[in-house]
Coordinates of C-alpha atoms and ligand atoms in Angstrom, one line a residue:
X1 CA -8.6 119.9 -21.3
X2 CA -8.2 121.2 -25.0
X3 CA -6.6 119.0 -27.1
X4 CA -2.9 118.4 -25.6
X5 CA -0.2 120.0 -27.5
X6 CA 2.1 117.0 -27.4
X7 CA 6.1 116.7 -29.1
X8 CA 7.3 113.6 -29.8
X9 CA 11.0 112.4 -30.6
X10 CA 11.6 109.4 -33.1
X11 CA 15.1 108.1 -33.0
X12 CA 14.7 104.4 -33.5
X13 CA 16.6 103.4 -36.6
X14 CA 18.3 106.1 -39.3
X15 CA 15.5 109.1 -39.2
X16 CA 15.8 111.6 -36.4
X17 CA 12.4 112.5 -36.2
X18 CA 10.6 115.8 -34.7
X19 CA 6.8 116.7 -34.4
X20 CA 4.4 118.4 -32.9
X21 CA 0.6 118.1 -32.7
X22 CA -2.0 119.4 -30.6
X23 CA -4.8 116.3 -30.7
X24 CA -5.2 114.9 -34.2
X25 CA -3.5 118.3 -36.0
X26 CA -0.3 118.4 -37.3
X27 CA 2.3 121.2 -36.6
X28 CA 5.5 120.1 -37.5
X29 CA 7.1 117.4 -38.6
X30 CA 11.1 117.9 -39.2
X31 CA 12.6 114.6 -40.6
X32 CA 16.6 114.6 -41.2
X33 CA 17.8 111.2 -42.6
X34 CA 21.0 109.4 -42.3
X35 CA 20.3 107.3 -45.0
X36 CA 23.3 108.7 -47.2
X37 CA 25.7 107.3 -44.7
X38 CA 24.8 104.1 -44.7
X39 CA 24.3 103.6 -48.5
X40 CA 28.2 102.6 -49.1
X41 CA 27.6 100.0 -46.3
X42 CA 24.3 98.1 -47.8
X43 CA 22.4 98.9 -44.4
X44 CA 21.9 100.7 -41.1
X45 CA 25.5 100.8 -39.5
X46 CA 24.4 101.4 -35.6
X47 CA 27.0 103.6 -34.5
X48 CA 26.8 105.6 -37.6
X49 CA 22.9 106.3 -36.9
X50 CA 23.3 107.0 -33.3
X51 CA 26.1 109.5 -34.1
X52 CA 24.1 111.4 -36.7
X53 CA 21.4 111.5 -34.4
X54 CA 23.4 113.9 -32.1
X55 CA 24.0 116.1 -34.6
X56 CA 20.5 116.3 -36.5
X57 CA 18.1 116.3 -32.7
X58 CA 19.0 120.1 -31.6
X59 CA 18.6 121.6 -35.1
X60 CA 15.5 119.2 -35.7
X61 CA 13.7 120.8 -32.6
X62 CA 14.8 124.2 -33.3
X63 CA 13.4 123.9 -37.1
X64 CA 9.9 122.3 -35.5
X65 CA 9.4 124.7 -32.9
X66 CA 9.4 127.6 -35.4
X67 CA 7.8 125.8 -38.4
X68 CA 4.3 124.6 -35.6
X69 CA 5.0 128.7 -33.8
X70 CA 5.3 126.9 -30.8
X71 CA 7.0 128.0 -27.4
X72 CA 8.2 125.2 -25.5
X73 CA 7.0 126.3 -22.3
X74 CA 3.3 125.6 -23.8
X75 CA 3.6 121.8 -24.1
X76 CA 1.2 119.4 -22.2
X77 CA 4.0 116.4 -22.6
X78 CA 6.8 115.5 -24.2
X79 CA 6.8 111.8 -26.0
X80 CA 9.8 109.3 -27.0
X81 CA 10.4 106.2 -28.5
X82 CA 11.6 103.7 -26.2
X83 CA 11.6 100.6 -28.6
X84 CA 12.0 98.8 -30.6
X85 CA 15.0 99.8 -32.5
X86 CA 18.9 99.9 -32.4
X87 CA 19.6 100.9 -28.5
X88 CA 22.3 103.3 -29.4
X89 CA 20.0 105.3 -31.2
X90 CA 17.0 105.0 -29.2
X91 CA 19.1 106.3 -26.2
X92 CA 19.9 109.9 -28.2
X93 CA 16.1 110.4 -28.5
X94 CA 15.5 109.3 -25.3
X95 CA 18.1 111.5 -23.7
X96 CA 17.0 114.7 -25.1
X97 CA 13.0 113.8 -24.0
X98 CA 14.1 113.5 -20.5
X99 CA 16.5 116.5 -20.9
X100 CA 13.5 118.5 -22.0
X101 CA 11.0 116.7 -19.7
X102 CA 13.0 118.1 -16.7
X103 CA 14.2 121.8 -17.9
X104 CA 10.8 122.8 -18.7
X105 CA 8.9 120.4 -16.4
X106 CA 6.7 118.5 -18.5
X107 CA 5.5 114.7 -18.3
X108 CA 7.3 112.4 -20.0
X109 CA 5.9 109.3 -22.2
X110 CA 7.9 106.8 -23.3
X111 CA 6.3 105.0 -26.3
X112 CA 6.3 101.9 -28.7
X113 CA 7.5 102.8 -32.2
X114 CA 5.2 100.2 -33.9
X115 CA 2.4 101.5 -32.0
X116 CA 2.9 104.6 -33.2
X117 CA 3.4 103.8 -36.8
X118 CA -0.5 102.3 -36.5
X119 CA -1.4 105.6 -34.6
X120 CA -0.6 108.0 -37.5
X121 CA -3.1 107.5 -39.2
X122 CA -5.3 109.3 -37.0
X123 CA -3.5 112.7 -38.3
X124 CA -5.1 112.3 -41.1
X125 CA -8.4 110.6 -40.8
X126 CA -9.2 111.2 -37.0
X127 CA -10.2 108.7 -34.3
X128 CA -9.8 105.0 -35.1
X129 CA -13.0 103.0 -35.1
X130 CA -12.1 100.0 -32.3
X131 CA -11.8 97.4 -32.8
X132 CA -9.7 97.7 -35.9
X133 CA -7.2 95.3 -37.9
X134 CA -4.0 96.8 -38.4
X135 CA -1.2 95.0 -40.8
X136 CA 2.0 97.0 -39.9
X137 CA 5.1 96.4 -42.0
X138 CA 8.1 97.9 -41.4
X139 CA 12.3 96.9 -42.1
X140 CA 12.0 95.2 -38.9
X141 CA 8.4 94.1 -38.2
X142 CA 5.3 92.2 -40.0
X143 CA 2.8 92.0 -37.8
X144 CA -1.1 91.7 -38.1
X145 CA -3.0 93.7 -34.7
X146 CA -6.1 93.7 -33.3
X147 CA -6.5 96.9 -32.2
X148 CA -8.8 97.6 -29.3
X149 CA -7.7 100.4 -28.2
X150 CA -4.5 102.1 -29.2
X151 CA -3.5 103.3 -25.7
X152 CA -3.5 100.2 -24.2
X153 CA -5.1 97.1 -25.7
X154 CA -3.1 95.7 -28.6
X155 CA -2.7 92.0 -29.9
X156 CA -0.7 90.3 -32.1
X157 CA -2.7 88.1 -34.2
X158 CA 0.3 86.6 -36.1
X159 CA 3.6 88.2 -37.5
X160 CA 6.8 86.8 -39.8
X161 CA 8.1 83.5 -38.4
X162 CA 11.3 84.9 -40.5
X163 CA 12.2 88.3 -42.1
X164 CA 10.5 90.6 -42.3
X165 CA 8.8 92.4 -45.1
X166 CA 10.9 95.4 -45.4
X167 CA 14.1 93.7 -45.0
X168 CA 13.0 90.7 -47.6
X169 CA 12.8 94.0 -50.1
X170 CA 16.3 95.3 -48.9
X171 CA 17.8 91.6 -49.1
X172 CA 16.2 91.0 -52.6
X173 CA 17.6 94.8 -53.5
X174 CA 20.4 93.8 -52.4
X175 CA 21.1 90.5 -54.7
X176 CA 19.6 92.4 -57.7
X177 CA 22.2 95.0 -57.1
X178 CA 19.9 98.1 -56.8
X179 CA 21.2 99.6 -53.8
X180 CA 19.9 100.3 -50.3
X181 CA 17.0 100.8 -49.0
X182 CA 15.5 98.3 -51.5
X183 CA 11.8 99.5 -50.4
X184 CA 11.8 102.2 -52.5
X185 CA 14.1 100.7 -55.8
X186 CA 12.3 97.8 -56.3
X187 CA 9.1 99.7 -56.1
X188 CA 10.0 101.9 -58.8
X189 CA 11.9 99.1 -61.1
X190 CA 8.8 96.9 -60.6
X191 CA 6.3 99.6 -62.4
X192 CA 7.9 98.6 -65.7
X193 CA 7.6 95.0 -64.9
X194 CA 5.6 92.4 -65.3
X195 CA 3.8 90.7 -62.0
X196 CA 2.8 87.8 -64.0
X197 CA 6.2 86.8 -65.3
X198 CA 7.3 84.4 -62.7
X199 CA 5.4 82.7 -60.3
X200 CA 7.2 82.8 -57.2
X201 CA 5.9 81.0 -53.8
X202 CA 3.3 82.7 -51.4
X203 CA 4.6 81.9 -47.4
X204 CA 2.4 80.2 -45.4
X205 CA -0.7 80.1 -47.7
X206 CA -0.9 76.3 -48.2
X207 CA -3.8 74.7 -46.6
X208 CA -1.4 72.7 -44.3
X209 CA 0.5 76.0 -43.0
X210 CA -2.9 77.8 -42.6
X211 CA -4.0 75.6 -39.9
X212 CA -1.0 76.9 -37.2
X213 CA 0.5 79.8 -39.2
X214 CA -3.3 81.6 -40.4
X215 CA -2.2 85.0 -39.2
X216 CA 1.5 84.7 -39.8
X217 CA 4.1 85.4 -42.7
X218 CA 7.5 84.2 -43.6
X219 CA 9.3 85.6 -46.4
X220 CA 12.7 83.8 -46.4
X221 CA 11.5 81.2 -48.8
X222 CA 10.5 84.2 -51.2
X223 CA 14.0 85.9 -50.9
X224 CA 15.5 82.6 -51.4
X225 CA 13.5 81.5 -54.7
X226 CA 14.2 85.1 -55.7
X227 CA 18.0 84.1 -55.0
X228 CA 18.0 80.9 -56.9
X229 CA 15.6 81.8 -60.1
X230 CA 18.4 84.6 -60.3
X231 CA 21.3 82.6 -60.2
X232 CA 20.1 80.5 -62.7
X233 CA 19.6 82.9 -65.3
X234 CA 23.0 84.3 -64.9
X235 CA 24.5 80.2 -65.0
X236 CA 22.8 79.9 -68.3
X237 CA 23.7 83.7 -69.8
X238 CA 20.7 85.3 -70.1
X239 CA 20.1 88.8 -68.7
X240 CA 18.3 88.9 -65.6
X241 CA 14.8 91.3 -66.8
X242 CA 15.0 93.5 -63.4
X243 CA 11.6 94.8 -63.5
X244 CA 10.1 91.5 -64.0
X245 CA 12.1 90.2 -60.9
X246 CA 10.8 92.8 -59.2
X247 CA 7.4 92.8 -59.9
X248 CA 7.1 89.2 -59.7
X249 CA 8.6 89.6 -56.2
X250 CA 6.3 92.3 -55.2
X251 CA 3.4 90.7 -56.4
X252 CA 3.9 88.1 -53.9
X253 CA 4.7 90.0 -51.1
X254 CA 1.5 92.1 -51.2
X255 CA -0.8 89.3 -52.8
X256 CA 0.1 87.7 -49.1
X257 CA 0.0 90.4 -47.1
X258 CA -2.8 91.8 -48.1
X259 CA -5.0 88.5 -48.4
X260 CA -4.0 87.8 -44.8
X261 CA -5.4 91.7 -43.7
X262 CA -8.5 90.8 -45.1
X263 CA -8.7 87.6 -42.9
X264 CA -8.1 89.2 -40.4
X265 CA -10.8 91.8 -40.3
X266 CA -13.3 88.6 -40.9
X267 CA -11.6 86.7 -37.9
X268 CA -12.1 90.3 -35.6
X269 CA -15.9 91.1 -37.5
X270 CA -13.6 94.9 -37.9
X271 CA -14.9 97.4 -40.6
X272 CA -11.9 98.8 -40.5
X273 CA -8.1 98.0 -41.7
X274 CA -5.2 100.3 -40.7
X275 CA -1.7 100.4 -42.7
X276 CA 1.2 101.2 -41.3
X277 CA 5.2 101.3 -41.5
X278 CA 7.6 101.9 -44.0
X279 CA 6.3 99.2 -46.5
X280 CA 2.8 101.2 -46.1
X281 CA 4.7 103.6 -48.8
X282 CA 4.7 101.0 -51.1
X283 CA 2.6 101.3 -54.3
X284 CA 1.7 98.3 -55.1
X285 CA 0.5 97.0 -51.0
X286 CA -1.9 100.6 -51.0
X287 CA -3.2 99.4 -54.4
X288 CA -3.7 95.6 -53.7
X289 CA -4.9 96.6 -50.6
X290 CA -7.5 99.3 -51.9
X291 CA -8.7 96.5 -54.4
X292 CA -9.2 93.5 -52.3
X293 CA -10.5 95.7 -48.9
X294 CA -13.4 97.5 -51.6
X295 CA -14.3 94.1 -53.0
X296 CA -15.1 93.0 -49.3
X297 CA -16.5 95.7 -48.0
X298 CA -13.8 97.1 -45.7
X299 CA -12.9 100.2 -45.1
X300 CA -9.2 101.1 -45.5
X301 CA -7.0 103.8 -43.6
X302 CA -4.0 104.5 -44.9
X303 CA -1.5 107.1 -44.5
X304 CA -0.2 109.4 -46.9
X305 CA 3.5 107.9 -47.8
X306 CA 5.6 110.9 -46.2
X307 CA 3.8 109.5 -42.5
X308 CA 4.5 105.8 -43.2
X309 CA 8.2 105.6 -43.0
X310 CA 9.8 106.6 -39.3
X311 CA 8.7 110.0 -38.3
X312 CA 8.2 112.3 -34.9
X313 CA 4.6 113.3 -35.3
X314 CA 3.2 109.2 -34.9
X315 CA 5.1 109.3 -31.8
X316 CA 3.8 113.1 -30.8
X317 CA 0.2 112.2 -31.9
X318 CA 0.2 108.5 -30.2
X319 CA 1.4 110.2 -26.9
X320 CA -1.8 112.9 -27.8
X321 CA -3.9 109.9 -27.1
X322 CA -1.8 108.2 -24.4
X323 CA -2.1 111.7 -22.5
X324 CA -6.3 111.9 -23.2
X325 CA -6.7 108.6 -22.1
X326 CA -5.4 109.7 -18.6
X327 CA -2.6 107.3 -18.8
X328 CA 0.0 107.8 -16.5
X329 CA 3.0 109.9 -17.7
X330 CA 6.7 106.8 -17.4
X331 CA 9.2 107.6 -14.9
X332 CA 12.4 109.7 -15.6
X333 CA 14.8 106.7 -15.1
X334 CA 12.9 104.5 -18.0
X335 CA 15.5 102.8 -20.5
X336 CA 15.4 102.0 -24.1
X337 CA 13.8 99.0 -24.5
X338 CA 15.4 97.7 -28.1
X339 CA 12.8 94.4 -28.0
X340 CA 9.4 96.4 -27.1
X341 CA 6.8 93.9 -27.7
X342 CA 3.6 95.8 -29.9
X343 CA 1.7 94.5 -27.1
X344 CA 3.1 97.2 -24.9
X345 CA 2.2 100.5 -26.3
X346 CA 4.0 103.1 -23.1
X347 CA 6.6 102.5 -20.7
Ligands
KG4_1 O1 9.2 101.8 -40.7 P1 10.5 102.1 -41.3 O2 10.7 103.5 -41.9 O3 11.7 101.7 -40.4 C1 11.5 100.7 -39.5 O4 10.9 100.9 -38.4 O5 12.1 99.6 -39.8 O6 10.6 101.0 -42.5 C2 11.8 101.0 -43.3 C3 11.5 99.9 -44.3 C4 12.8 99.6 -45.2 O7 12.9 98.2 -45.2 C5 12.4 100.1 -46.6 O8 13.0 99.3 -47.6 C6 10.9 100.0 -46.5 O9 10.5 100.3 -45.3 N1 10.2 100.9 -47.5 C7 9.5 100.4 -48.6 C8 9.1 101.5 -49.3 N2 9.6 102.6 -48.7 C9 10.3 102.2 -47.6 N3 9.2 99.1 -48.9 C10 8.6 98.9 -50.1 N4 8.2 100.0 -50.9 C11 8.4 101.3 -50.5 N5 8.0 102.3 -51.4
ZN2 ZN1 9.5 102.3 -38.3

């Protein structure tokens, strides 16, 4: 067989996601965010998201299958997220694969989001050297894989005991009062800042904690010292410096996350270390990461920002490899599956 001209369907959260690939190339890849909607509300509002997902799947498929010139009828598969995400959402995407699955009688793969966000990176630099570490951040997920193979061998080597990465930013956005989604703010506020400024504490580094927690991450203590250090300086009437909050805070994130990658590819003897999930679009974790992965001789895939944050084509080019790999397509009657564990990468 050619390489399989797959679509895939991303509904998981607040981007209704499109694309199409045929193997590693990409075709399309319409994104239409909800985003807006949810500003006012200082996060995802479920209901909101699953709604706005009705009305932005039809014209996102329309708008792909012109931009990738592709008829329908040519598809080897058609591939969904099943999980994890908010159900309500995950059931709009869902419904239209297995809509689409039957009217044009295609097979149907129903596939792991967090998977996929590790899988993208294959759009752009082709196959994945196995075994691989993978650290994948996202607003819901921090999690460092061993990645065997990416159709079907996955393990979690730790993850956060606590928040995640993404929503520590949002929470820490939040109390700053820069708006939602704090990803992206604080990334930008934090290039005028200074990383040194305050020392604030690194999860689960201490000697003590390494011993149970080595692969593992916890960022409530961070969001809470950012709380308190914050508090203070408004108590005793000094201006809060912004950028130096931020920066201080990011610092700390990525110093953590990325010294913990670099374990890990020791731990697994990989070459390799994959990036992947929203936080992957942050700045400062590609530079860190780029720094510490060249100084021990690592080799560091990462994708371009636009294919970090939620997107069809990682789910269209994950089910590429799902369908080379000979893996049986899921059955029509499969359900969303809001807590997929990363160790389950189809349905
Ligand atoms: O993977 P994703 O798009 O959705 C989930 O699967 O959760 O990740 C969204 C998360 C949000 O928490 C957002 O604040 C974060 O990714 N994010 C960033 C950046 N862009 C998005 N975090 C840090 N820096 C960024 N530039
Ligand atoms: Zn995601």
């Amino acid at each position: 067989m050619s390489e399989p001209l797959i679509l895939g369907l991303e509904t998981s959260c607040d981007e209704t996601g499109v694309g199409i690939v045929r193997g590693h190339e990409l075709l399309a890849n319409e994104v239409a965010s909800s985003v807006d909607q949810h500003v006012r509300f200082g996060g995802v509002v479920p209901e909101v998201a699953s709604r706005a997902h009705l009305q932005a799947i039809t014209p996102a498929l329309e708008r792909a299958f012109a931009k990738a010139d592709v008829d329908p009828a040519q598809l080897d598969g058609i591939a969904v997220t099943v999980g994890p995400g908010l159900v309500g959402a995950l059931v709009v995407g869902l419904s239209a694969a297995k809509a689409l699955a039957v009217a044009l009688d295609k097979p149907l793969y129903g596939l792991n989001h967090l998977v996929a966000h590790v899988a993208v990176d294959m759009l752009e630099h082709g196959p994945l050297p196995q075994p691989s570490a993978a650290l994948l951040v996202s607003g819901g997920h921090s999690s460092l894989l061993a990645v065997r193979d990416i159709t079907g061998d996955i393990a979690e080597l730790g993850a956060t005991i606590d928040d995640a990465a993404g929503e520590a930013y949002d929470k820490v956005a939040r109390l700053l009062g820069m708006g939602y989604p704090g990803g992206p703010v604080i990334d930008k506020a934090a290039a005028e800042g200074n990383p040194a400024e305050i020392a604030f504490p690194r999860g689960l580094t201490a000697p003590k904690d390494l011993v149970k927690h080595r692969f593992d991450y916890s960022f409530s203590g961070l969001k809470t010292a950012v709380s308190r250090w914050v508090e203070t300086a408004r108590l005793e009437g000094r201006e809060v410096p912004i950028a130096d909050v931020a920066a201080s805070f990011q610092e700390a994130v990525c110093d953590v996350l990325t010294a913990k990658a670099i374990d890990a590819c020791d731990y697994l003897g990989a070459t390799d270390v994959l990036l992947g999930g929203g936080v992957a679009a942050n700045s400062r974790l590609r530079g860190l990461l780029e720094e510490r992965t060249a100084a021990a001789g690592i080799t560091l895939r990462r994708p371009r920002p636009g294919l970090c944050t939620d997107n069809g084509a990682m789910i269209a080019v994950l089910g590429a490899e799902v369908v080379k790999a000979g893996r049986p397509p899921s059955a029509m009657d499969i359900g969303a599956n809001p807590g997929m564990p990363v160790t389950q990468v189809l349905a």
